[in-house]
Amino acid sequence: MLNIILFGPPGSGKGTQSEKLIQEYQLVHLSTGNILRDEVANQTTLGVEAKKIMDAGQLVSDEIVIGMIKSKLQDNPQAKGFIFDGFPRTVAQAEALDRLMSELNTSISMMLSLEVPEAELKTRLLKRGEIEGRSDDNETTIQNRITEYKNKTAPVAAYYQQQDKLTAIEGVGSIDDIYAKIQSSINSKL
Ligand code: AMP
């Protein structure tokens, strides 16, 4: 199986690049942000609680997102592999993901980390807020999300670095140029 973690701060292009990757490599896309937004849209009990946390720019509890990923993995026993987008966001989530992968007799193949300067992230997210109307793409929430990323999520890269699975990708430039760098990293490991 090809199991890729697409990593990076909010606004680094994980969703955009994931769309291209799933087409080319026929992977199942698991985005915890998208799953949570579906819960919010359906006004489930989880969605109503999660919306408050998401609008504050904080992280939803590890237990909830790990449970969501576990059930999506179980829903896709025939998958050729997975692309994890926005997960894991804490070291505890990374440890849980390793355990879930080993229960499926597989493992994480690689983490690709999109690197984008903070000023560019803010510009992109504000623009996306105008276009898509996501309620967490406003100035205050963006700042909180970036702070959460630095404090809780950035250490996840070191976790995969220790396993020799981390590749940094410069995430500034055209979507196609960035995708070409991602492709060549993946193809060099296949
Ligand atoms: P995203 O679309 O990945 O930027 O996620 C939007 C929001 O959903 C985040 O700001 C968090 O509040 C929540 N979220 C998404 N994925 C996770 C995760 N793996 N752990 C905790 N919270 C998450």
XYZ file of N, CA, C and O and ligand atoms in Angstrom:
783
model
N 0.836 -1.199 0.000
C 0.000 0.000 0.000
C 0.870 1.248 0.000
O 1.991 1.238 0.500
N 0.285 2.298 -0.559
C 0.978 3.590 -0.553
C 0.196 4.506 0.385
O -0.932 4.899 0.079
N 0.787 4.781 1.538
C 0.099 5.597 2.539
C 0.894 6.871 2.772
O 1.992 6.834 3.344
N 0.321 7.989 2.307
C 1.054 9.251 2.329
C 0.401 10.226 3.294
O -0.823 10.407 3.269
N 1.211 10.861 4.103
C 0.700 11.976 4.910
C 1.104 13.255 4.199
O 2.296 13.496 3.959
N 0.112 14.072 3.860
C 0.405 15.386 3.302
C 0.296 16.371 4.458
O -0.776 16.544 5.051
N 1.432 16.958 4.777
C 1.562 17.737 6.016
C 1.828 19.195 5.679
O 2.351 19.509 4.613
N 1.494 20.068 6.618
C 1.804 21.486 6.424
C 0.795 22.337 7.158
O -0.274 21.861 7.540
N 1.126 23.617 7.358
C 0.218 24.511 8.084
C -1.065 24.772 7.297
O -1.139 24.487 6.100
N -2.075 25.368 7.961
C -3.286 25.733 7.234
C -2.948 26.680 6.092
O -2.167 27.618 6.279
N -3.494 26.395 4.916
C -3.228 27.264 3.767
C -2.006 26.864 2.959
O -1.632 27.539 2.001
N -1.397 25.718 3.297
C -0.177 25.338 2.572
C -0.480 24.587 1.280
O 0.436 24.278 0.511
N -1.767 24.251 1.043
C -2.123 23.616 -0.231
C -2.362 22.119 -0.131
O -2.398 21.428 -1.157
N -2.564 21.603 1.078
C -2.747 20.155 1.251
C -3.972 19.655 0.491
O -3.910 18.629 -0.177
N -5.090 20.379 0.624
C -6.325 19.938 -0.034
C -6.181 19.935 -1.550
O -6.554 18.967 -2.224
N -5.617 21.010 -2.084
C -5.434 21.153 -3.533
C -4.551 20.040 -4.083
O -4.877 19.403 -5.092
N -3.436 19.793 -3.424
C -2.502 18.766 -3.912
C -3.074 17.358 -3.709
O -2.838 16.474 -4.530
N -3.864 17.176 -2.641
C -4.482 15.860 -2.406
C -5.392 15.479 -3.562
O -5.416 14.320 -3.990
N -6.143 16.466 -4.068
C -7.067 16.184 -5.172
C -6.307 15.626 -6.372
O -6.768 14.716 -7.056
N -5.144 16.182 -6.642
C -4.353 15.705 -7.788
C -3.781 14.307 -7.508
O -3.768 13.434 -8.375
N -3.326 14.124 -6.270
C -2.714 12.836 -5.915
C -3.695 11.669 -5.974
O -3.350 10.586 -6.449
N -4.921 11.906 -5.481
C -5.867 10.775 -5.455
C -6.213 10.333 -6.867
O -6.422 9.160 -7.119
N -6.237 11.296 -7.793
C -6.529 10.924 -9.181
C -5.407 10.084 -9.766
O -5.631 9.042 -10.353
N -4.197 10.564 -9.591
C -3.079 9.856 -10.236
C -2.774 8.496 -9.593
O -2.506 7.530 -10.295
N -2.824 8.442 -8.260
C -2.382 7.213 -7.594
C -3.545 6.360 -7.070
O -3.318 5.345 -6.420
N -4.788 6.809 -7.352
C -5.983 6.083 -6.893
C -5.962 5.754 -5.396
O -6.168 4.610 -4.985
N -5.692 6.791 -4.640
C -5.669 6.624 -3.178
C -6.989 7.134 -2.601
O -7.678 7.932 -3.227
N -7.317 6.659 -1.421
C -8.501 7.165 -0.721
C -8.073 8.397 0.087
O -7.097 8.351 0.836
N -8.795 9.485 -0.117
C -8.462 10.764 0.526
C -9.132 10.843 1.893
O -10.358 10.800 1.976
N -8.348 10.944 2.957
C -8.932 11.092 4.289
C -8.547 12.448 4.865
O -7.397 12.646 5.300
N -9.464 13.381 4.815
C -9.246 14.723 5.359
C -10.127 14.887 6.590
O -11.354 14.895 6.483
N -9.496 14.997 7.758
C -10.295 15.137 8.984
C -11.066 16.468 8.968
O -12.185 16.533 9.469
N -10.493 17.507 8.353
C -11.212 18.784 8.231
C -12.493 18.605 7.429
O -13.565 19.072 7.826
N -12.404 17.888 6.289
C -13.609 17.656 5.463
C -14.642 16.808 6.210
O -15.838 17.073 6.141
N -14.161 15.780 6.912
C -15.103 14.912 7.644
C -15.823 15.740 8.715
O -17.043 15.659 8.875
N -15.051 16.581 9.409
C -15.669 17.427 10.451
C -16.653 18.420 9.837
O -17.738 18.643 10.382
N -16.293 19.015 8.668
C -17.218 19.969 8.027
C -18.519 19.274 7.587
O -19.583 19.872 7.630
N -18.431 17.994 7.197
C -19.652 17.237 6.869
C -20.534 17.090 8.110
O -21.753 17.202 8.037
N -19.889 16.802 9.243
C -20.651 16.658 10.502
C -21.329 17.979 10.861
O -22.464 17.989 11.317
N -20.601 19.087 10.636
C -21.170 20.408 10.933
C -22.372 20.652 10.018
O -23.443 21.057 10.467
N -22.195 20.358 8.713
C -23.272 20.602 7.741
C -24.509 19.767 8.075
O -25.633 20.218 7.903
N -24.283 18.536 8.572
C -25.411 17.660 8.904
C -25.965 17.912 10.305
O -26.867 17.201 10.753
N -25.347 18.875 10.995
C -25.788 19.260 12.345
C -25.891 18.068 13.294
O -26.860 17.954 14.072
N -24.921 17.164 13.219
C -24.884 16.047 14.168
C -24.431 16.599 15.526
O -23.912 17.715 15.614
N -24.591 15.783 16.565
C -24.145 16.222 17.901
C -22.668 16.559 17.862
O -22.219 17.586 18.387
N -21.903 15.696 17.201
C -20.465 15.938 17.073
C -20.198 17.240 16.307
O -19.362 18.049 16.701
N -20.957 17.424 15.218
C -20.765 18.615 14.386
C -21.028 19.905 15.140
O -20.274 20.877 15.008
N -22.079 19.903 15.951
C -22.434 21.117 16.701
C -21.313 21.465 17.688
O -20.889 22.618 17.809
N -20.767 20.456 18.371
C -19.658 20.684 19.309
C -18.384 21.091 18.571
O -17.671 22.004 18.964
N -18.115 20.381 17.468
C -16.873 20.624 16.720
C -16.853 22.035 16.132
O -15.798 22.681 16.098
N -17.995 22.526 15.702
C -18.034 23.853 15.058
C -17.474 24.937 15.974
O -16.732 25.806 15.534
N -17.814 24.850 17.263
C -17.337 25.875 18.213
C -15.804 25.850 18.271
O -15.151 26.884 18.287
N -15.263 24.643 18.313
C -13.804 24.494 18.422
C -13.137 24.956 17.131
O -12.129 25.681 17.153
N -13.721 24.574 16.001
C -13.147 24.943 14.696
C -13.200 26.455 14.490
O -12.245 27.059 14.000
N -14.312 27.070 14.881
C -14.433 28.524 14.703
C -13.486 29.281 15.631
O -13.144 30.436 15.365
N -13.066 28.628 16.717
C -12.090 29.266 17.606
C -10.659 29.022 17.111
O -9.708 29.571 17.668
N -10.515 28.186 16.094
C -9.172 27.908 15.552
C -8.386 26.928 16.390
O -7.159 26.845 16.294
N -9.105 26.174 17.234
C -8.411 25.191 18.084
C -8.535 23.788 17.501
O -9.253 23.582 16.524
N -7.837 22.857 18.131
C -7.889 21.476 17.642
C -9.006 20.699 18.341
O -9.169 20.793 19.558
N -9.724 19.933 17.574
C -10.722 19.001 18.094
C -9.955 17.895 18.835
O -8.782 17.629 18.526
N -10.600 17.235 19.805
C -9.854 16.283 20.648
C -9.277 15.116 19.834
O -9.880 14.675 18.840
N -8.136 14.637 20.314
C -7.473 13.502 19.658
C -8.420 12.314 19.556
O -8.499 11.653 18.520
N -9.139 12.045 20.652
C -10.019 10.879 20.698
C -11.042 10.918 19.544
O -11.267 9.907 18.875
N -11.618 12.088 19.316
C -12.640 12.198 18.264
C -12.035 11.976 16.880
O -12.544 11.175 16.093
N -10.937 12.658 16.580
C -10.409 12.528 15.211
C -9.793 11.151 14.969
O -9.914 10.604 13.866
N -9.212 10.558 15.994
C -8.652 9.201 15.828
C -9.800 8.218 15.547
O -9.700 7.361 14.666
N -10.906 8.381 16.271
C -12.089 7.535 16.044
C -12.617 7.672 14.617
O -12.985 6.681 13.989
N -12.606 8.909 14.112
C -13.094 9.141 12.739
C -12.196 8.433 11.732
O -12.680 7.794 10.783
N -10.892 8.550 11.918
C -9.949 7.922 10.979
C -10.081 6.396 11.049
O -10.109 5.715 10.019
N -10.213 5.879 12.264
C -10.337 4.421 12.428
C -11.545 3.919 11.634
O -11.443 2.926 10.898
N -12.667 4.616 11.744
C -13.849 4.109 11.049
C -13.714 4.250 9.530
O -14.154 3.384 8.783
N -13.062 5.316 9.060
C -12.859 5.460 7.599
C -11.901 4.381 7.065
O -12.064 3.885 5.949
N -10.910 4.003 7.870
C -9.993 2.936 7.427
C -10.774 1.618 7.299
O -10.604 0.871 6.335
N -11.659 1.390 8.277
C -12.458 0.152 8.240
C -13.431 0.142 7.065
O -13.748 -0.910 6.523
N -13.892 1.350 6.664
C -14.839 1.441 5.544
C -14.189 1.152 4.188
O -14.889 1.057 3.188
N -12.863 1.137 4.143
C -12.161 1.033 2.851
C -11.136 -0.107 2.830
O -9.945 0.116 2.577
N -11.622 -1.363 3.058
C -10.664 -2.481 3.143
C -9.933 -2.769 1.831
O -8.861 -3.381 1.848
N -10.520 -2.338 0.699
C -9.892 -2.639 -0.593
C -8.958 -1.534 -1.086
O -8.457 -1.618 -2.212
N -8.745 -0.508 -0.279
C -7.976 0.650 -0.760
C -6.546 0.263 -1.142
O -5.927 -0.586 -0.506
N -6.058 0.926 -2.207
C -4.649 0.731 -2.609
C -3.723 1.502 -1.691
O -2.508 1.319 -1.696
N -4.320 2.438 -0.978
C -3.546 3.269 -0.064
C -4.361 4.487 0.306
O -5.464 4.684 -0.205
N -3.810 5.277 1.214
C -4.547 6.435 1.733
C -3.685 7.680 1.648
O -2.455 7.606 1.744
N -4.373 8.805 1.465
C -3.674 10.057 1.624
C -4.287 10.781 2.820
O -5.488 11.036 2.850
N -3.490 11.001 3.821
C -3.945 11.656 5.044
C -3.669 13.150 4.918
O -2.511 13.560 4.711
N -4.745 13.928 5.040
C -4.672 15.376 4.818
C -5.229 16.069 6.062
O -6.408 15.921 6.374
N -4.355 16.748 6.795
C -4.812 17.412 8.032
C -4.836 16.472 9.222
O -5.364 16.802 10.282
N -4.266 15.317 9.070
C -4.154 14.309 10.130
C -2.869 13.524 9.868
O -2.643 13.169 8.707
N -2.048 13.237 10.851
C -2.152 13.583 12.268
C -1.705 15.024 12.551
O -0.803 15.537 11.902
N -2.349 15.639 13.541
C -2.028 17.016 13.911
C -1.396 17.117 15.288
O -1.086 18.224 15.738
N -1.274 15.988 15.985
C -0.559 15.963 17.271
C 0.269 14.676 17.270
O -0.017 13.736 16.511
N 1.266 14.641 18.185
C 2.089 13.425 18.268
C 1.230 12.245 18.721
O 1.394 11.128 18.225
N 0.249 12.498 19.605
C -0.639 11.398 20.046
C -1.426 10.830 18.854
O -1.621 9.617 18.755
N -1.849 11.698 17.941
C -2.553 11.213 16.732
C -1.600 10.398 15.857
O -1.991 9.381 15.270
N -0.345 10.835 15.762
C 0.637 10.108 14.938
C 0.879 8.711 15.514
O 0.936 7.717 14.775
N 0.986 8.641 16.838
C 1.210 7.334 17.474
C 0.003 6.421 17.237
O 0.167 5.224 16.950
N -1.198 6.995 17.349
C -2.412 6.193 17.119
C -2.472 5.730 15.667
O -2.856 4.587 15.384
N -2.079 6.598 14.740
C -2.109 6.221 13.327
C -1.133 5.067 13.057
O -1.473 4.123 12.329
N 0.042 5.121 13.654
C 0.987 4.004 13.492
C 0.363 2.690 13.962
O 0.522 1.644 13.317
N -0.337 2.757 15.090
C -0.980 1.531 15.612
C -2.074 1.047 14.657
O -2.163 -0.145 14.364
N -2.886 1.988 14.149
C -3.972 1.591 13.229
C -3.400 0.987 11.951
O -3.921 0.003 11.421
N -2.305 1.575 11.465
C -1.673 1.045 10.240
C -1.159 -0.364 10.500
O -1.291 -1.250 9.657
N -0.558 -0.594 11.661
C 0.010 -1.925 11.874
C -1.096 -2.959 12.064
O -0.925 -4.115 11.675
N -2.253 -2.537 12.595
C -3.389 -3.474 12.666
C -3.833 -3.907 11.263
O -4.391 -4.984 11.088
N -3.592 -3.033 10.262
C -3.942 -3.377 8.873
C -2.751 -4.012 8.146
O -2.758 -4.129 6.923
N -1.718 -4.356 8.913
C -0.488 -4.933 8.347
C 0.155 -4.026 7.316
O 0.700 -4.488 6.314
N 0.066 -2.728 7.533
C 0.715 -1.789 6.636
C 1.392 -0.708 7.479
O 1.501 -0.852 8.704
N 1.890 0.341 6.825
C 2.567 1.412 7.570
C 2.522 2.688 6.743
O 2.153 2.657 5.554
N 2.892 3.789 7.354
C 3.003 5.049 6.624
C 4.221 4.960 5.698
O 5.315 4.587 6.125
N 4.005 5.276 4.430
C 5.107 5.203 3.464
C 5.985 6.444 3.577
O 7.209 6.358 3.553
N 5.345 7.604 3.643
C 6.109 8.850 3.693
C 5.256 10.018 4.145
O 4.033 9.981 4.017
N 5.947 11.029 4.682
C 5.282 12.299 4.977
C 5.885 13.355 4.064
O 7.108 13.532 4.024
N 5.012 14.054 3.326
C 5.457 15.157 2.481
C 5.017 16.443 3.166
O 3.831 16.638 3.434
N 5.971 17.302 3.477
C 5.672 18.504 4.244
C 5.762 19.744 3.365
O 6.836 20.069 2.852
N 4.625 20.409 3.168
C 4.595 21.603 2.310
C 5.035 22.819 3.135
O 4.426 23.132 4.160
N 6.103 23.472 2.685
C 6.654 24.594 3.443
C 6.288 25.912 2.780
O 6.632 26.133 1.614
N 5.582 26.747 3.533
C 5.102 28.041 3.010
C 5.296 29.093 4.098
O 4.928 28.849 5.256
N 5.861 30.268 3.766
C 6.046 31.305 4.781
C 4.706 31.796 5.359
O 3.689 31.797 4.659
N 4.766 32.235 6.639
C 3.532 32.592 7.353
C 2.734 33.707 6.663
O 1.501 33.645 6.594
N 3.420 34.724 6.136
C 2.697 35.837 5.508
C 1.883 35.343 4.314
O 0.743 35.754 4.091
N 2.472 34.420 3.560
C 1.781 33.855 2.388
C 0.564 33.018 2.821
O -0.483 33.043 2.177
N 0.707 32.284 3.932
C -0.424 31.480 4.437
C -1.611 32.378 4.736
O -2.748 32.084 4.362
N -1.322 33.493 5.425
C -2.413 34.399 5.829
C -3.094 34.988 4.598
O -4.324 35.043 4.530
N -2.313 35.404 3.610
C -2.891 35.966 2.380
C -3.791 34.935 1.705
O -4.914 35.234 1.306
N -3.296 33.698 1.584
C -4.074 32.649 0.908
C -5.376 32.360 1.644
O -6.422 32.178 1.025
N -5.299 32.267 2.982
C -6.496 31.889 3.754
C -7.549 33.000 3.720
O -8.746 32.715 3.619
N -7.093 34.257 3.781
C -8.056 35.367 3.701
C -8.748 35.358 2.340
O -9.958 35.571 2.235
N -7.966 35.078 1.294
C -8.535 35.019 -0.056
C -9.552 33.864 -0.152
O -10.640 34.015 -0.696
N -9.173 32.697 0.401
C -10.096 31.551 0.370
C -11.384 31.880 1.138
O -12.472 31.508 0.721
N -11.243 32.608 2.254
C -12.416 33.027 3.028
C -13.379 33.824 2.170
O -14.598 33.628 2.245
N -12.822 34.720 1.348
C -13.681 35.537 0.472
C -14.364 34.676 -0.581
O -15.534 34.849 -0.889
N -13.607 33.712 -1.140
C -14.152 32.904 -2.246
C -15.093 31.809 -1.742
O -16.191 31.641 -2.249
N -14.651 31.043 -0.734
C -15.427 29.857 -0.313
C -16.316 30.114 0.895
O -17.170 29.289 1.215
N -16.037 31.198 1.605
C -16.869 31.538 2.766
C -16.711 30.604 3.954
O -17.627 30.471 4.762
N -15.551 29.956 4.089
C -15.336 29.098 5.261
C -15.288 29.968 6.514
O -14.534 30.936 6.564
N -16.074 29.591 7.542
C -16.213 30.494 8.692
C -14.923 30.603 9.515
O -14.768 31.531 10.296
N -13.988 29.657 9.332
C -12.730 29.768 10.105
C -11.625 30.486 9.330
O -10.519 30.622 9.813
N -11.924 30.966 8.117
C -10.923 31.722 7.351
C -11.081 33.224 7.588
O -11.246 34.013 6.660
N -11.067 33.632 8.844
C -11.069 35.061 9.167
C -9.804 35.354 9.977
O -9.182 34.441 10.511
N -9.455 36.645 10.078
C -8.145 37.019 10.603
C -7.826 36.428 11.991
O -6.759 35.846 12.199
N -8.772 36.528 12.933
C -8.502 36.062 14.304
C -8.339 34.546 14.327
O -7.405 34.011 14.940
N -9.258 33.848 13.649
C -9.195 32.378 13.672
C -7.940 31.881 12.953
O -7.307 30.917 13.402
N -7.569 32.546 11.873
C -6.366 32.141 11.132
C -5.151 32.211 12.064
O -4.339 31.286 12.116
N -5.046 33.309 12.816
C -3.898 33.460 13.727
C -3.888 32.331 14.755
O -2.846 31.728 15.026
N -5.063 32.006 15.303
C -5.134 30.914 16.297
C -4.752 29.576 15.671
O -4.077 28.751 16.303
N -5.184 29.353 14.433
C -4.856 28.079 13.774
C -3.354 27.962 13.539
O -2.778 26.875 13.689
N -2.739 29.080 13.183
C -1.283 29.039 12.954
C -0.544 28.799 14.281
O 0.413 28.022 14.342
N -1.051 29.399 15.354
C -0.423 29.184 16.673
C -0.585 27.724 17.108
O 0.377 27.106 17.592
N -1.778 27.161 16.926
C -2.002 25.742 17.255
C -1.050 24.868 16.432
O -0.489 23.891 16.934
N -0.882 25.226 15.174
C 0.011 24.460 14.296
C 1.438 24.451 14.862
O 2.066 23.401 14.977
N 1.909 25.669 15.217
C 3.303 25.763 15.709
C 3.484 24.978 17.006
O 4.484 24.288 17.189
N 2.493 25.094 17.913
C 2.652 24.473 19.237
C 2.433 22.969 19.219
O 3.167 22.228 19.860
N 1.387 22.529 18.519
C 0.976 21.113 18.659
C 1.278 20.270 17.423
O 1.501 19.072 17.534
N 1.248 20.894 16.238
C 1.344 20.086 15.015
C 2.771 20.012 14.472
O 3.202 18.937 14.034
N 3.504 21.123 14.514
C 4.865 21.101 13.958
C 5.710 19.942 14.525
O 6.455 19.301 13.763
N 5.585 19.597 15.838
C 6.380 18.463 16.368
C 6.109 17.121 15.684
O 6.913 16.199 15.798
N 4.981 17.013 14.982
C 4.672 15.750 14.299
C 5.694 15.473 13.181
O 6.021 14.323 12.888
N 6.244 16.551 12.594
C 7.254 16.354 11.533
C 8.491 15.653 12.108
O 9.041 14.735 11.480
N 8.883 16.043 13.326
C 10.064 15.415 13.941
C 9.811 13.929 14.205
O 10.723 13.096 14.090
N 8.566 13.614 14.529
C 8.194 12.212 14.785
C 8.468 11.352 13.540
O 9.022 10.248 13.642
N 8.109 11.869 12.358
C 8.346 11.093 11.129
C 9.784 11.223 10.644
O 10.306 10.308 9.991
N 10.429 12.338 10.981
C 11.854 12.498 10.661
C 12.649 11.382 11.356
O 13.542 10.773 10.763
N 12.280 11.106 12.610
C 12.976 10.036 13.355
C 12.823 8.689 12.671
O 13.662 7.815 12.815
N 11.719 8.520 11.946
C 11.496 7.262 11.213
C 12.059 7.354 9.795
O 11.820 6.463 8.979
N 12.718 8.475 9.508
C 13.319 8.688 8.183
C 12.268 8.719 7.066
O 12.507 8.229 5.962
N 11.113 9.288 7.371
C 10.016 9.291 6.388
C 9.638 10.691 5.920
O 8.677 10.846 5.163
N 10.376 11.699 6.377
C 9.966 13.084 6.098
C 10.672 13.652 4.865
O 11.895 13.563 4.745
N 9.881 14.227 3.946
C 10.448 14.973 2.818
C 9.822 16.363 2.798
O 8.593 16.487 2.802
N 10.650 17.399 2.792
C 10.141 18.777 2.724
C 9.979 19.168 1.268
O 10.819 18.844 0.418
N 8.865 19.853 0.982
C 8.586 20.314 -0.383
C 8.328 21.814 -0.302
O 7.474 22.239 0.501
N 9.004 22.604 -1.124
C 8.714 24.032 -1.112
C 7.316 24.244 -1.700
O 7.049 23.861 -2.836
N 6.441 24.845 -0.883
C 5.029 24.930 -1.273
C 4.639 26.263 -1.886
O 3.461 26.612 -1.892
N 5.625 27.011 -2.407
C 5.331 28.289 -3.062
C 5.639 28.144 -4.543
O 6.654 27.555 -4.914
N 4.744 28.689 -5.389
C 4.918 28.577 -6.841
C 3.602 28.122 -7.441
O 2.569 28.167 -6.763
N 3.634 27.669 -8.700
C 2.364 27.268 -9.309
C 1.944 25.897 -8.759
O 2.782 25.095 -8.318
N 0.635 25.655 -8.783
C 0.101 24.380 -8.286
C 0.768 23.216 -9.026
O 1.177 22.219 -8.418
N 0.932 23.364 -10.338
C 1.517 22.269 -11.130
C 2.995 22.052 -10.809
O 3.466 20.915 -10.770
N 3.733 23.143 -10.584
C 5.160 22.988 -10.239
C 5.317 22.295 -8.886
O 6.200 21.446 -8.700
N 4.462 22.663 -7.948
C 4.539 22.035 -6.615
C 4.163 20.552 -6.751
O 4.828 19.677 -6.185
N 3.136 20.285 -7.551
C 2.713 18.902 -7.745
C 3.834 18.067 -8.378
O 4.056 16.905 -7.984
N 4.564 18.677 -9.311
C 5.663 17.942 -9.967
C 6.724 17.517 -8.941
O 7.275 16.409 -9.015
N 6.968 18.382 -7.955
C 7.962 18.028 -6.918
C 7.424 16.885 -6.040
O 8.166 15.975 -5.653
N 6.126 16.943 -5.759
C 5.506 15.881 -4.953
C 5.586 14.544 -5.692
O 5.998 13.522 -5.131
N 5.225 14.618 -6.983
C 5.264 13.408 -7.824
C 6.657 12.788 -7.829
O 6.800 11.583 -7.696
N 7.674 13.627 -7.993
C 9.007 13.028 -8.110
C 9.457 12.438 -6.776
O 10.130 11.402 -6.751
N 9.032 13.045 -5.655
C 9.360 12.436 -4.350
C 8.693 11.082 -4.205
O 9.313 10.129 -3.714
N 7.435 11.008 -4.606
C 6.718 9.731 -4.463
C 7.326 8.688 -5.400
O 7.630 7.561 -4.981
N 7.542 9.081 -6.659
C 8.025 8.099 -7.631
C 9.411 7.574 -7.267
O 9.729 6.423 -7.560
N 10.198 8.409 -6.576
C 11.531 7.932 -6.192
C 11.448 6.873 -5.089
O 12.407 6.154 -4.826
N 10.290 6.789 -4.430
C 10.138 5.786 -3.351
C 9.355 4.562 -3.799
O 9.251 3.600 -3.059
N 8.759 4.630 -4.997
C 7.914 3.499 -5.424
C 8.763 2.323 -5.898
O 9.851 2.497 -6.408
P -8.533 21.810 8.079
O -9.600 21.830 7.048
O -7.644 20.617 7.987
O -7.760 23.103 8.131
O -9.267 21.684 9.488
C -10.217 22.647 9.943
C -10.373 22.537 11.457
O -10.857 21.236 11.802
C -9.094 22.699 12.266
O -8.779 24.077 12.510
C -9.449 21.954 13.547
O -10.322 22.716 14.366
C -10.251 20.776 13.012
N -9.379 19.625 12.675
C -9.155 19.104 11.433
N -8.319 18.056 11.497
C -7.994 17.911 12.813
C -7.150 17.020 13.525
N -6.453 16.050 12.899
N -7.045 17.178 14.858
C -7.744 18.123 15.513
N -8.544 19.014 14.916
C -8.683 18.903 13.567
